[in-house]
Amino acid sequence: MKSDITFGQYCEGNSLIHRLDPRAKIILAILYIAVIFLAKSVTAFALLIVSALVLVGLTKLSPVMILRGMRPLLFIIVFTAVINIFWMTGDVLLLSLGPIKIYLEGIINAVLIILRIVLLIVATSVFLTYTTTPLALTDGLEQLLSPLKKLHVPVHEFSMMMTIALRFIPTLIDETQKIMNAQKARGADFSTGSLIQRAKALIPILIPLFISAFRRADELATAMECRCYTGGEGRTRMNVLHTTAKDIVFILALVLLGAAIVLLNRYFPLYGLSL
């Protein structure tokens, strides 16, 4: 049974984002993440939401599919929101139940931080995993880090390691789902009991998952050796990367977005994020 979690999967397409140079997309992802962390106000986050919707529209991918890919991080999102709502103080008290006090500032802060996490996932998904093949990502990352070769840094091996890790995220998630379904069919219960009991119930999942992961790693290493794979030294490329005008336009657009975020924080703050 195929898992409906899409995080880390490449979605084939011919959109404008798909056709960007992978080196440019890595730079764009880093810039967009930096811009997200620059946002400190409601107005700045509103502009970021508009930009994220535009990016998703340019990919021609389903927004529902992108949101579905956030399921693995749902616990982190909810936990972060709860921490901000119940532990943050402010000037406008909305609810007081004994020691529990909920302030308007805490709710706004929680919403903005949730938006930040969601935007981070959208940025990395749109520019990297959903629109860039693992091979193109490896080539782009290796060429961006190529100056480090002069310092004897194993750039090619590092790039290959990162790409293989991204490639096997959906595979391992799918494998976990299959193991859980098999254990449930044998009567295993993962949803009831104390925290310790639930942790013990995960042992029948973790052991076969680790065995499967090591087996896949061994098969991949054997396949690479059989194809006489020797790394990046003297290796030719079937597809040569070229930077085009649209890559430069996207990078400049993100720089302008960052400048607009800074200006909105300074002159139209509306509400300042307390983080």
C-alpha positions in Angstrom: 0.0 0.0 0.0 1.5 3.3 -1.1 1.8 6.0 1.6 0.1 9.3 0.9 3.1 11.2 2.4 4.8 13.0 -0.5 7.6 14.7 1.3 10.9 14.1 -0.5 9.4 12.9 -3.8 10.1 14.3 -7.2 7.0 15.2 -9.2 7.7 15.2 -12.9 6.6 18.3 -14.8 7.6 21.0 -17.3 6.8 24.1 -15.3 8.9 27.3 -15.1 10.3 26.1 -11.7 11.1 22.7 -13.1 13.2 24.2 -15.9 15.3 26.4 -13.6 19.0 25.5 -13.2 19.4 23.2 -10.2 22.2 25.5 -8.9 19.9 28.5 -9.1 17.2 26.5 -7.2 19.5 25.6 -4.4 20.5 29.3 -4.1 16.8 30.3 -4.3 15.9 27.9 -1.5 18.6 29.3 0.7 17.6 32.9 0.0 13.9 32.2 0.5 14.7 30.5 3.9 16.7 33.6 4.9 13.8 35.9 3.8 11.4 33.8 5.9 13.5 34.3 9.0 13.6 38.0 8.3 9.8 38.3 8.6 8.8 39.7 12.0 5.4 41.1 11.4 1.9 40.2 10.2 2.3 42.4 7.1 5.6 40.7 6.2 4.1 37.2 6.6 1.1 38.3 4.4 3.6 39.2 1.7 5.4 35.8 2.2 2.1 33.9 1.9 1.3 35.7 -1.4 4.8 34.8 -2.7 4.5 31.2 -1.6 1.1 30.9 -3.4 2.7 32.4 -6.6 5.5 29.8 -6.4 3.2 26.9 -5.9 1.1 28.2 -8.9 4.3 28.4 -11.1 5.1 24.7 -10.3 1.6 23.6 -11.5 1.5 21.2 -8.6 -1.5 20.5 -6.4 -1.4 22.7 -3.2 -3.2 19.8 -1.4 -0.3 17.4 -2.2 2.2 19.9 -0.8 0.2 20.4 2.4 -0.2 16.6 2.7 3.6 16.3 2.7 3.7 18.2 6.0 2.1 15.4 7.9 5.4 14.1 9.3 6.0 17.5 10.9 2.4 17.9 12.2 3.4 17.0 15.8 6.2 19.7 15.8 3.8 22.3 14.4 1.1 21.6 17.0 3.7 21.4 19.9 5.2 24.7 18.9 1.8 26.3 18.7 0.8 25.0 22.1 4.0 26.2 23.7 3.5 29.8 22.4 -0.2 29.9 23.3 0.1 28.8 26.9 3.5 30.1 27.9 3.7 33.5 26.2 2.4 36.6 28.1 1.1 39.9 26.7 -1.1 42.9 27.3 -4.5 41.5 26.1 -5.7 38.6 28.3 -8.3 36.5 26.5 -8.8 33.6 29.0 -7.8 32.8 32.5 -8.4 29.4 34.1 -6.4 29.3 37.3 -2.7 29.2 36.4 -3.5 28.9 32.7 -3.6 32.3 31.0 -4.1 32.8 27.2 -3.1 36.1 25.7 -3.9 37.5 22.3 -0.2 38.0 21.7 0.4 34.3 22.3 -2.2 33.3 19.8 -0.8 35.7 17.1 2.7 34.5 17.8 1.7 30.9 17.5 0.0 31.5 14.2 3.0 33.4 12.8 5.4 30.6 13.9 3.2 28.0 12.3 3.2 30.0 9.1 7.0 30.2 9.3 7.3 26.4 9.5 4.8 25.9 6.7 6.6 28.4 4.5 10.0 26.7 5.2 8.5 23.4 4.1 7.0 25.0 1.0 10.3 26.7 0.1 12.4 23.5 0.3 9.7 21.4 -1.4 9.0 23.8 -4.3 12.6 24.6 -5.2 14.3 21.2 -4.4 12.5 17.9 -3.8 9.3 18.3 -5.9 10.8 20.0 -8.9 14.4 18.8 -9.0 15.5 15.2 -9.8 18.1 13.7 -7.4 20.6 13.6 -10.2 20.2 17.3 -11.0 20.3 18.1 -7.3 23.6 16.2 -6.9 25.2 18.0 -10.0 24.0 21.4 -8.8 25.2 20.9 -5.2 28.5 19.5 -6.3 29.2 22.5 -8.7 28.2 25.0 -6.0 30.6 23.4 -3.6 33.4 22.8 -6.1 35.7 25.6 -4.7 36.0 23.5 -1.5 37.8 20.8 -3.5 41.0 23.0 -3.3 40.8 22.4 0.5 40.5 18.6 -0.2 36.9 18.5 0.9 35.1 15.4 -0.6 32.5 17.5 -2.4 31.2 14.8 -4.7 30.8 12.2 -2.0 29.1 14.8 0.3 26.7 15.8 -2.5 25.9 12.1 -3.3 25.3 11.4 0.3 22.8 14.2 0.7 21.0 13.3 -2.5 20.7 9.6 -1.6 19.3 10.6 1.9 16.6 12.8 0.2 15.9 10.1 -2.3 15.2 7.5 0.4 13.0 9.6 2.6 9.8 8.6 0.8 11.0 5.0 0.4 11.6 4.6 4.2 8.3 6.3 5.0 6.5 3.8 2.7 8.4 0.9 4.3 7.4 2.1 7.8 3.7 2.2 6.7 3.9 -1.3 5.4 5.6 -2.6 8.5 3.0 -0.9 10.7 0.1 -2.4 8.7 1.7 -5.8 8.9 2.1 -5.5 12.7 -1.5 -4.2 13.1 -2.7 -7.3 11.1 -1.0 -9.4 13.8 -2.8 -7.6 16.6 -0.3 -4.8 17.5 -1.7 -1.7 19.0 0.2 1.6 18.6 -2.5 4.1 19.7 -3.4 3.1 23.3 -1.5 2.7 26.5 1.0 4.8 28.4 3.9 6.7 26.8 6.3 3.9 27.8 4.0 1.2 26.4 3.7 3.1 23.1 7.5 3.4 22.9 7.9 -0.4 23.5 5.3 -1.0 20.8 7.5 0.8 18.3 10.3 -1.8 18.7 8.7 -4.3 16.3 8.7 -1.5 13.8 12.2 0.0 14.3 14.1 -3.3 14.1 12.8 -4.5 10.7 13.0 -0.9 9.4 16.7 -0.7 10.3 17.3 -4.1 8.7 15.5 -2.9 5.6 17.4 0.3 5.4 20.8 -1.4 5.8 19.8 -4.0 3.2 18.9 -1.2 0.7 22.1 0.6 1.4 24.1 -2.6 0.7 22.2 -3.2 -2.5 22.8 0.3 -3.6 26.5 0.1 -2.9 26.7 -3.2 -4.8 24.9 -1.7 -7.8 27.2 1.3 -7.9 30.3 -1.0 -7.7 28.9 -3.2 -10.5 28.6 -0.1 -12.7 32.3 0.8 -11.9 31.3 4.0 -10.1 34.4 5.7 -8.9 33.2 9.2 -7.7 33.6 12.6 -9.2 37.3 12.5 -10.3 37.4 12.5 -14.1 33.6 11.9 -14.3 31.8 13.3 -17.4 28.3 14.6 -17.4 25.5 13.8 -19.8 23.6 17.0 -19.0 25.7 20.2 -18.7 24.2 22.9 -16.5 23.7 26.3 -17.9 22.5 29.5 -16.1 19.9 31.4 -18.1 18.2 34.8 -17.8 15.2 33.3 -15.9 17.5 32.0 -13.2 18.9 35.5 -12.7 15.4 37.0 -12.7 14.2 34.7 -10.0 17.3 35.4 -7.8 16.8 39.2 -8.2 13.1 38.8 -7.4 13.9 37.0 -4.2 16.4 39.7 -3.2 13.7 42.3 -3.8 11.3 40.3 -1.7 13.8 40.3 1.1 14.2 44.0 0.9 10.4 44.4 0.9 10.1 42.2 4.0 12.7 44.3 5.8 10.8 47.5 4.9 7.5 46.1 6.0 9.0 45.1 9.4 10.4 48.6 9.9 7.6 50.9 8.6 4.4 48.7 8.7 5.0 46.2 11.6 1.3 45.8 12.7 2.5 43.1 15.1 6.1 42.1 16.0 7.0 38.4 16.3 8.4 37.7 19.8 11.1 35.3 18.8 
